[in-house]
Amino acid sequence: MLRRQSPGAPRHSRDPAAHGAALPMSHNDSRSFFNLSQLVLSAGQIKPSPALKHSKINYFEVEIVDVQSKKQICIVDKVPPASTVLDVKHKFHKACPQWYPSRVGLQLERNGPFLKDSISIQSLAVSSIITLYFTDLGQQVGWTTFFLTEYTGPLLIYLLFYIRLSTIYDQVESRKSFRHPVVHLACFCHCLHYIRHLLETLFVHKFSEGHTPLKNMIKGCAFYWGFTSWIAYYINHPRYTPPSFGHKQVSYAALAFLMCEAGNHFINVALAHQTNSGNRTCFPSPTYNPFTWLFLLVSCPNYTYEAGSWISFTVMTQTLPVGIFAFLMVIQMSLWAQKKHKLYLKRFYPEVRRKAAMIPIIF
């Protein structure tokens, strides 16, 4: 028998959601969900959003090994493929501060040539680890410093002898003796030669990468400064005797000297212009300037003019020290010209094959 609930008693809700319970899914609701799923599946799989592709950079590890002891000095890691040998030298300098980049010589093989700073690391890589051999090149100086020091010395040294310092010559004899005009002309030509070199070093020549050992600068300064002292001492001596053929010999030799100096300058300007313009695909051709026409006969006319200047200076002053210096300069210039001529033959064979290196027919 059913009992009727009294109206004052509280009614308990039978809604399960009121107590946080999950609502039971009816048959119709489950069928609707099944139909929606089938519709989605029939429409095709949902494609996931494309993931961002990150460019993968392969870094290299450069192992620096001492060329003598074959011991590892350090490992330069995380070197990007676009890096150059110079970049590796800078990182090596950070790891070993006692060796600055210009002092570091790196070789791919123990007996191989030193790698240029502009070479790409990627071009050297066979695997992700690159082994380079280290050589301490010693204390280095820049090429501009090298030439400025080498040419400033002769300019100042010659002037010290020209004014006839009391510590060099006897003052009584210096005051009594008469200076021949060739002494003044020789001083002018000598100073002109080295002033031209200094100005071209500062404003004409564009030196490539690299440095030179300090010992090379000491050798060059000892050679130029020593010979300048010997030459200036004889020419400016109170007992100096003028050339045998007098004014005519001096005039012709001085004219030849000035022409060689002008030719040397115009050749250097032509070579510098070719380098600055980036046109290295062809051999330098002569221009409307007659001094550049020597390009038709020789591949290194600047050395030809340099040798001609010292030969002319020898004839003009007629002194033994100048003659010995000119002879050594001709030998040195010919060696440099031969070396440069071989490089020209590899690069510009059709244009250079019939030219001489420095002196037509002979070299």
Short mmCIF file of C-alpha atoms in Angstrom, two decimals:
data_model
loop_
_atom_site.label_atom_id
_atom_site.label_comp_id
_atom_site.label_asym_id
_atom_site.label_seq_id
_atom_site.Cartn_x
_atom_site.Cartn_y
_atom_site.Cartn_z
CA MET A 1 0.00 0.00 0.00
CA LEU A 2 1.41 3.27 -0.97
CA ARG A 3 2.01 5.88 1.57
CA ARG A 4 1.46 9.46 0.57
CA GLN A 5 4.35 11.72 1.46
CA SER A 6 3.51 14.49 3.74
CA PRO A 7 3.64 17.93 2.13
CA GLY A 8 5.97 19.34 4.80
CA ALA A 9 8.75 16.84 4.27
CA PRO A 10 11.59 17.94 2.03
CA ARG A 11 11.78 16.48 -1.48
CA HIS A 12 15.10 14.97 -2.54
CA SER A 13 15.97 15.86 -6.13
CA ARG A 14 16.44 12.95 -8.38
CA ASP A 15 18.48 14.95 -10.95
CA PRO A 16 21.93 13.35 -10.97
CA ALA A 17 23.49 16.46 -12.49
CA ALA A 18 22.66 18.37 -9.40
CA HIS A 19 25.20 16.25 -7.50
CA GLY A 20 27.86 16.39 -10.18
CA ALA A 21 27.20 13.01 -11.69
CA ALA A 22 27.39 12.42 -15.44
CA LEU A 23 24.21 12.41 -17.32
CA PRO A 24 23.38 9.06 -18.86
CA MET A 25 23.34 9.25 -22.68
CA SER A 26 20.04 8.27 -24.20
CA HIS A 27 19.74 6.00 -27.21
CA ASN A 28 18.87 8.90 -29.53
CA ASP A 29 21.84 10.97 -28.33
CA SER A 30 24.30 8.13 -28.92
CA ARG A 31 22.91 7.56 -32.39
CA SER A 32 23.31 11.24 -33.24
CA PHE A 33 26.93 11.20 -32.05
CA PHE A 34 27.60 8.08 -34.14
CA ASN A 35 26.16 9.74 -37.26
CA LEU A 36 28.27 12.87 -36.67
CA SER A 37 31.41 10.76 -36.35
CA GLN A 38 30.65 8.94 -39.58
CA LEU A 39 30.13 12.28 -41.32
CA VAL A 40 33.49 13.57 -40.14
CA LEU A 41 35.29 10.38 -41.15
CA SER A 42 33.65 10.38 -44.58
CA ALA A 43 34.82 13.98 -45.13
CA GLY A 44 38.44 12.87 -44.83
CA GLN A 45 41.13 12.91 -42.20
CA ILE A 46 41.87 16.20 -40.56
CA LYS A 47 45.33 17.30 -41.69
CA PRO A 48 47.54 18.57 -38.91
CA SER A 49 48.93 22.08 -39.26
CA PRO A 50 52.35 21.95 -40.92
CA ALA A 51 55.18 22.24 -38.42
CA LEU A 52 57.72 25.01 -38.89
CA LYS A 53 60.84 23.71 -40.56
CA HIS A 54 64.02 24.89 -38.93
CA SER A 55 67.06 25.11 -41.15
CA LYS A 56 69.69 22.69 -39.96
CA ILE A 57 73.19 24.16 -39.82
CA ASN A 58 76.07 21.71 -39.74
CA TYR A 59 78.87 23.11 -37.62
CA PHE A 60 82.48 22.02 -37.93
CA GLU A 61 85.03 21.27 -35.27
CA VAL A 62 88.56 22.43 -36.06
CA GLU A 63 91.34 20.62 -34.25
CA ILE A 64 94.52 22.69 -33.92
CA VAL A 65 97.64 20.51 -33.72
CA ASP A 66 101.23 21.64 -33.23
CA VAL A 67 103.19 20.95 -36.39
CA GLN A 68 106.34 19.89 -34.52
CA SER A 69 105.13 17.85 -31.57
CA LYS A 70 101.85 16.71 -33.20
CA LYS A 71 100.12 17.44 -29.89
CA GLN A 72 96.65 18.90 -29.81
CA ILE A 73 96.61 22.55 -28.74
CA CYS A 74 92.87 23.17 -28.70
CA ILE A 75 89.61 22.46 -30.49
CA VAL A 76 87.65 25.29 -32.05
CA ASP A 77 84.05 24.12 -32.01
CA LYS A 78 80.83 25.40 -33.57
CA VAL A 79 82.49 26.80 -36.67
CA PRO A 80 79.82 27.74 -39.28
CA PRO A 81 80.32 26.51 -42.86
CA ALA A 82 80.63 30.09 -44.14
CA SER A 83 83.60 30.79 -41.87
CA THR A 84 87.07 31.44 -43.26
CA VAL A 85 90.54 30.55 -42.04
CA LEU A 86 90.81 34.07 -40.62
CA ASP A 87 87.68 33.45 -38.50
CA VAL A 88 89.27 30.29 -37.14
CA LYS A 89 92.42 32.25 -36.29
CA HIS A 90 90.38 34.79 -34.33
CA LYS A 91 88.65 32.03 -32.35
CA PHE A 92 91.99 30.35 -31.80
CA HIS A 93 93.33 33.66 -30.49
CA LYS A 94 90.49 33.81 -27.96
CA ALA A 95 91.41 30.35 -26.71
CA CYS A 96 95.16 31.06 -26.77
CA PRO A 97 95.69 34.84 -26.38
CA GLN A 98 99.47 34.59 -26.74
CA TRP A 99 99.10 33.91 -30.49
CA TYR A 100 97.36 36.73 -32.32
CA PRO A 101 95.89 35.99 -35.80
CA SER A 102 98.70 37.44 -37.92
CA ARG A 103 101.21 35.28 -36.06
CA VAL A 104 99.29 32.04 -36.66
CA GLY A 105 100.19 29.88 -39.64
CA LEU A 106 97.73 27.06 -40.42
CA GLN A 107 98.39 24.15 -42.77
CA LEU A 108 96.13 21.38 -43.97
CA GLU A 109 99.16 19.08 -44.14
CA ARG A 110 102.36 19.18 -42.13
CA ASN A 111 104.55 19.92 -45.17
CA GLY A 112 101.90 21.81 -47.11
CA PRO A 113 101.63 25.54 -47.79
CA PHE A 114 100.10 27.96 -45.33
CA LEU A 115 96.39 28.50 -45.88
CA LYS A 116 95.27 31.94 -46.97
CA ASP A 117 92.95 33.82 -44.66
CA SER A 118 90.23 34.06 -47.31
CA ILE A 119 89.87 30.28 -47.80
CA SER A 120 86.49 28.90 -46.75
CA ILE A 121 86.44 26.24 -44.04
CA GLN A 122 83.78 24.31 -45.91
CA SER A 123 86.15 23.86 -48.87
CA LEU A 124 88.64 22.13 -46.55
CA ALA A 125 86.15 19.82 -44.85
CA VAL A 126 86.06 16.10 -45.58
CA SER A 127 84.10 15.40 -42.41
CA SER A 128 82.70 17.43 -39.53
CA ILE A 129 86.13 17.42 -37.86
CA ILE A 130 88.98 19.31 -39.57
CA THR A 131 92.58 18.99 -38.45
CA LEU A 132 94.87 21.97 -39.06
CA TYR A 133 98.57 22.17 -38.20
CA PHE A 134 99.74 25.25 -36.34
CA THR A 135 103.07 27.06 -36.84
CA ASP A 136 104.16 30.10 -34.88
CA LEU A 137 105.26 32.60 -37.53
CA GLY A 138 106.88 34.88 -34.97
CA GLN A 139 106.26 38.55 -34.44
CA GLN A 140 104.62 40.10 -37.51
CA VAL A 141 104.34 43.59 -39.01
CA GLY A 142 101.97 44.92 -41.64
CA TRP A 143 103.15 45.55 -45.18
CA THR A 144 102.50 49.28 -44.93
CA THR A 145 104.64 49.52 -41.79
CA PHE A 146 107.29 47.40 -43.49
CA PHE A 147 107.68 49.66 -46.52
CA LEU A 148 107.32 52.94 -44.64
CA THR A 149 110.10 51.94 -42.26
CA GLU A 150 112.29 50.59 -45.04
CA TYR A 151 112.01 53.76 -47.19
CA THR A 152 112.00 56.44 -44.49
CA GLY A 153 115.42 55.40 -43.24
CA PRO A 154 117.36 56.05 -46.48
CA LEU A 155 115.63 59.40 -46.93
CA LEU A 156 116.71 60.69 -43.51
CA ILE A 157 120.14 59.05 -43.51
CA TYR A 158 121.14 60.62 -46.81
CA LEU A 159 120.11 64.08 -45.60
CA LEU A 160 122.28 63.67 -42.48
CA PHE A 161 125.32 63.04 -44.68
CA TYR A 162 124.31 65.82 -47.07
CA ILE A 163 124.43 68.49 -44.36
CA ARG A 164 127.88 67.16 -43.39
CA LEU A 165 127.55 66.64 -39.68
CA SER A 166 130.65 67.37 -37.62
CA THR A 167 130.57 63.82 -36.27
CA ILE A 168 130.93 62.44 -39.80
CA TYR A 169 133.25 64.80 -41.71
CA ASP A 170 136.03 67.15 -40.72
CA GLN A 171 134.48 70.61 -40.47
CA VAL A 172 137.59 72.49 -41.55
CA GLU A 173 137.88 70.42 -44.70
CA SER A 174 134.14 70.67 -45.34
CA ARG A 175 134.20 74.47 -45.28
CA LYS A 176 137.19 74.75 -47.61
CA SER A 177 136.00 72.29 -50.24
CA PHE A 178 133.68 73.33 -53.05
CA ARG A 179 130.59 71.22 -53.68
CA HIS A 180 130.18 70.17 -57.27
CA PRO A 181 126.64 70.63 -58.68
CA VAL A 182 126.31 66.85 -59.07
CA VAL A 183 126.35 66.54 -55.27
CA HIS A 184 123.21 68.66 -54.99
CA LEU A 185 121.62 66.90 -57.96
CA ALA A 186 122.36 63.48 -56.45
CA CYS A 187 120.71 64.52 -53.19
CA PHE A 188 117.63 65.71 -55.08
CA CYS A 189 117.37 62.49 -57.12
CA HIS A 190 117.94 60.23 -54.13
CA CYS A 191 115.30 62.01 -52.05
CA LEU A 192 112.89 62.04 -54.99
CA HIS A 193 113.26 58.29 -55.37
CA TYR A 194 112.35 57.47 -51.77
CA ILE A 195 109.67 60.17 -51.46
CA ARG A 196 107.98 58.59 -54.48
CA HIS A 197 108.15 55.18 -52.79
CA LEU A 198 106.64 56.57 -49.58
CA LEU A 199 103.79 58.36 -51.36
CA GLU A 200 103.00 55.30 -53.47
CA THR A 201 102.96 53.15 -50.33
CA LEU A 202 100.39 55.47 -48.76
CA PHE A 203 98.20 56.37 -51.73
CA VAL A 204 98.80 54.03 -54.68
CA HIS A 205 99.60 50.50 -53.56
CA LYS A 206 96.82 48.38 -52.12
CA PHE A 207 98.41 45.65 -50.09
CA SER A 208 96.71 42.30 -49.87
CA GLU A 209 96.00 40.33 -46.75
CA GLY A 210 98.78 39.08 -44.58
CA HIS A 211 101.82 40.29 -42.76
CA THR A 212 105.52 39.68 -42.88
CA PRO A 213 107.84 38.53 -40.10
CA LEU A 214 109.64 41.25 -38.18
CA LYS A 215 112.98 39.67 -39.06
CA ASN A 216 112.31 40.34 -42.76
CA MET A 217 111.83 44.04 -42.03
CA ILE A 218 115.08 44.08 -40.04
CA LYS A 219 116.91 42.48 -42.97
CA GLY A 220 115.44 44.94 -45.47
CA CYS A 221 116.24 47.94 -43.28
CA ALA A 222 119.79 46.72 -42.71
CA PHE A 223 120.29 46.38 -46.48
CA TYR A 224 118.79 49.72 -47.55
CA TRP A 225 119.99 51.76 -44.59
CA GLY A 226 123.48 50.31 -44.72
CA PHE A 227 123.98 50.93 -48.43
CA THR A 228 122.49 54.40 -48.13
CA SER A 229 125.06 55.30 -45.47
CA TRP A 230 127.88 54.00 -47.65
CA ILE A 231 126.59 55.78 -50.78
CA ALA A 232 125.88 59.08 -49.03
CA TYR A 233 129.25 59.10 -47.29
CA TYR A 234 131.16 58.93 -50.59
CA ILE A 235 129.00 61.34 -52.61
CA ASN A 236 128.90 64.02 -49.90
CA HIS A 237 132.53 63.64 -48.88
CA PRO A 238 134.61 66.85 -49.20
CA ARG A 239 137.09 64.97 -51.42
CA TYR A 240 134.48 63.63 -53.80
CA THR A 241 135.50 63.98 -57.46
CA PRO A 242 132.86 64.62 -60.18
CA PRO A 243 132.29 62.20 -63.10
CA SER A 244 134.94 61.84 -65.78
CA PHE A 245 132.89 63.25 -68.67
CA GLY A 246 131.67 66.22 -66.71
CA HIS A 247 128.42 68.04 -67.29
CA LYS A 248 127.32 65.99 -70.30
CA GLN A 249 127.55 62.68 -68.42
CA VAL A 250 125.68 64.11 -65.45
CA SER A 251 122.93 65.67 -67.59
CA TYR A 252 122.15 62.60 -69.67
CA ALA A 253 122.22 60.30 -66.64
CA ALA A 254 119.97 62.63 -64.65
CA LEU A 255 117.48 62.78 -67.55
CA ALA A 256 117.45 58.99 -67.78
CA PHE A 257 116.94 58.77 -64.02
CA LEU A 258 113.94 61.10 -64.09
CA MET A 259 112.39 59.21 -67.00
CA CYS A 260 112.77 55.89 -65.17
CA GLU A 261 111.23 57.38 -62.04
CA ALA A 262 108.26 58.68 -64.02
CA GLY A 263 107.86 55.35 -65.82
CA ASN A 264 107.96 53.44 -62.55
CA HIS A 265 105.27 55.65 -61.08
CA PHE A 266 102.91 55.36 -64.07
CA ILE A 267 103.34 51.58 -64.17
CA ASN A 268 102.47 51.31 -60.48
CA VAL A 269 99.41 53.50 -61.01
CA ALA A 270 98.30 51.28 -63.91
CA LEU A 271 98.72 48.12 -61.83
CA ALA A 272 96.88 49.67 -58.89
CA HIS A 273 94.03 50.80 -61.15
CA GLN A 274 93.64 47.28 -62.47
CA THR A 275 93.52 45.89 -58.91
CA ASN A 276 91.00 48.48 -57.69
CA SER A 277 88.71 47.92 -60.65
CA GLY A 278 88.71 44.17 -59.98
CA ASN A 279 89.65 43.39 -63.60
CA ARG A 280 92.17 40.58 -63.22
CA THR A 281 90.98 38.52 -66.14
CA CYS A 282 93.48 40.00 -68.58
CA PHE A 283 97.07 41.16 -68.52
CA PRO A 284 97.59 44.93 -68.01
CA SER A 285 97.57 46.61 -71.39
CA PRO A 286 99.43 49.82 -72.30
CA THR A 287 97.46 53.05 -72.35
CA TYR A 288 97.91 56.35 -74.17
CA ASN A 289 100.73 57.11 -71.71
CA PRO A 290 104.05 56.33 -73.50
CA PHE A 291 105.62 55.13 -70.24
CA THR A 292 103.18 52.21 -70.15
CA TRP A 293 104.14 51.02 -73.63
CA LEU A 294 106.84 48.90 -72.04
CA PHE A 295 104.05 46.43 -71.25
CA LEU A 296 104.35 45.38 -74.91
CA LEU A 297 107.85 44.01 -74.32
CA VAL A 298 108.08 42.87 -70.70
CA SER A 299 105.65 41.59 -68.10
CA CYS A 300 107.21 43.46 -65.15
CA PRO A 301 108.11 46.96 -66.43
CA ASN A 302 108.13 48.42 -62.91
CA TYR A 303 111.22 46.35 -62.13
CA THR A 304 112.75 47.44 -65.43
CA TYR A 305 112.32 51.11 -64.52
CA GLU A 306 113.58 50.52 -60.96
CA ALA A 307 116.77 48.92 -62.25
CA GLY A 308 117.15 51.72 -64.81
CA SER A 309 116.93 54.35 -62.06
CA TRP A 310 119.84 52.89 -60.13
CA ILE A 311 121.95 52.33 -63.24
CA SER A 312 121.38 55.97 -64.20
CA PHE A 313 122.23 57.10 -60.68
CA THR A 314 125.47 55.11 -60.90
CA VAL A 315 126.47 56.80 -64.15
CA MET A 316 125.51 60.23 -62.80
CA THR A 317 127.56 59.97 -59.58
CA GLN A 318 130.28 57.57 -60.81
CA THR A 319 130.91 56.01 -57.40
CA LEU A 320 131.73 52.41 -56.51
CA PRO A 321 129.14 52.00 -53.69
CA VAL A 322 126.31 53.04 -56.01
CA GLY A 323 127.57 50.64 -58.67
CA ILE A 324 127.61 47.70 -56.24
CA PHE A 325 124.16 48.61 -54.96
CA ALA A 326 122.79 48.90 -58.51
CA PHE A 327 124.30 45.50 -59.42
CA LEU A 328 122.64 43.82 -56.43
CA MET A 329 119.35 45.55 -57.18
CA VAL A 330 119.37 44.32 -60.78
CA ILE A 331 119.90 40.75 -59.57
CA GLN A 332 117.13 41.04 -56.99
CA MET A 333 114.73 42.67 -59.43
CA SER A 334 115.38 39.97 -62.02
CA LEU A 335 114.59 37.23 -59.48
CA TRP A 336 111.35 38.94 -58.48
CA ALA A 337 110.46 39.48 -62.13
CA GLN A 338 111.06 35.81 -62.99
CA LYS A 339 108.83 34.69 -60.14
CA LYS A 340 106.08 37.09 -61.12
CA HIS A 341 106.44 36.20 -64.80
CA LYS A 342 105.73 32.54 -64.01
CA LEU A 343 102.52 33.52 -62.25
CA TYR A 344 101.52 35.65 -65.24
CA LEU A 345 102.16 32.70 -67.57
CA LYS A 346 99.70 30.58 -65.59
CA ARG A 347 97.01 33.27 -65.59
CA PHE A 348 97.49 35.08 -68.89
CA TYR A 349 99.38 32.64 -71.08
CA PRO A 350 98.30 33.91 -74.53
CA GLU A 351 99.22 37.52 -73.75
CA VAL A 352 102.45 36.92 -71.82
CA ARG A 353 104.07 33.99 -73.62
CA ARG A 354 106.05 36.22 -76.02
CA LYS A 355 107.10 38.78 -73.42
CA ALA A 356 110.30 38.86 -71.40
CA ALA A 357 110.21 39.09 -67.61
CA MET A 358 112.17 42.32 -67.00
CA ILE A 359 114.69 43.10 -69.72
CA PRO A 360 113.68 42.45 -73.36
CA ILE A 361 115.34 39.38 -74.92
CA ILE A 362 117.75 38.85 -72.00
CA PHE A 363 115.36 38.00 -69.15
#
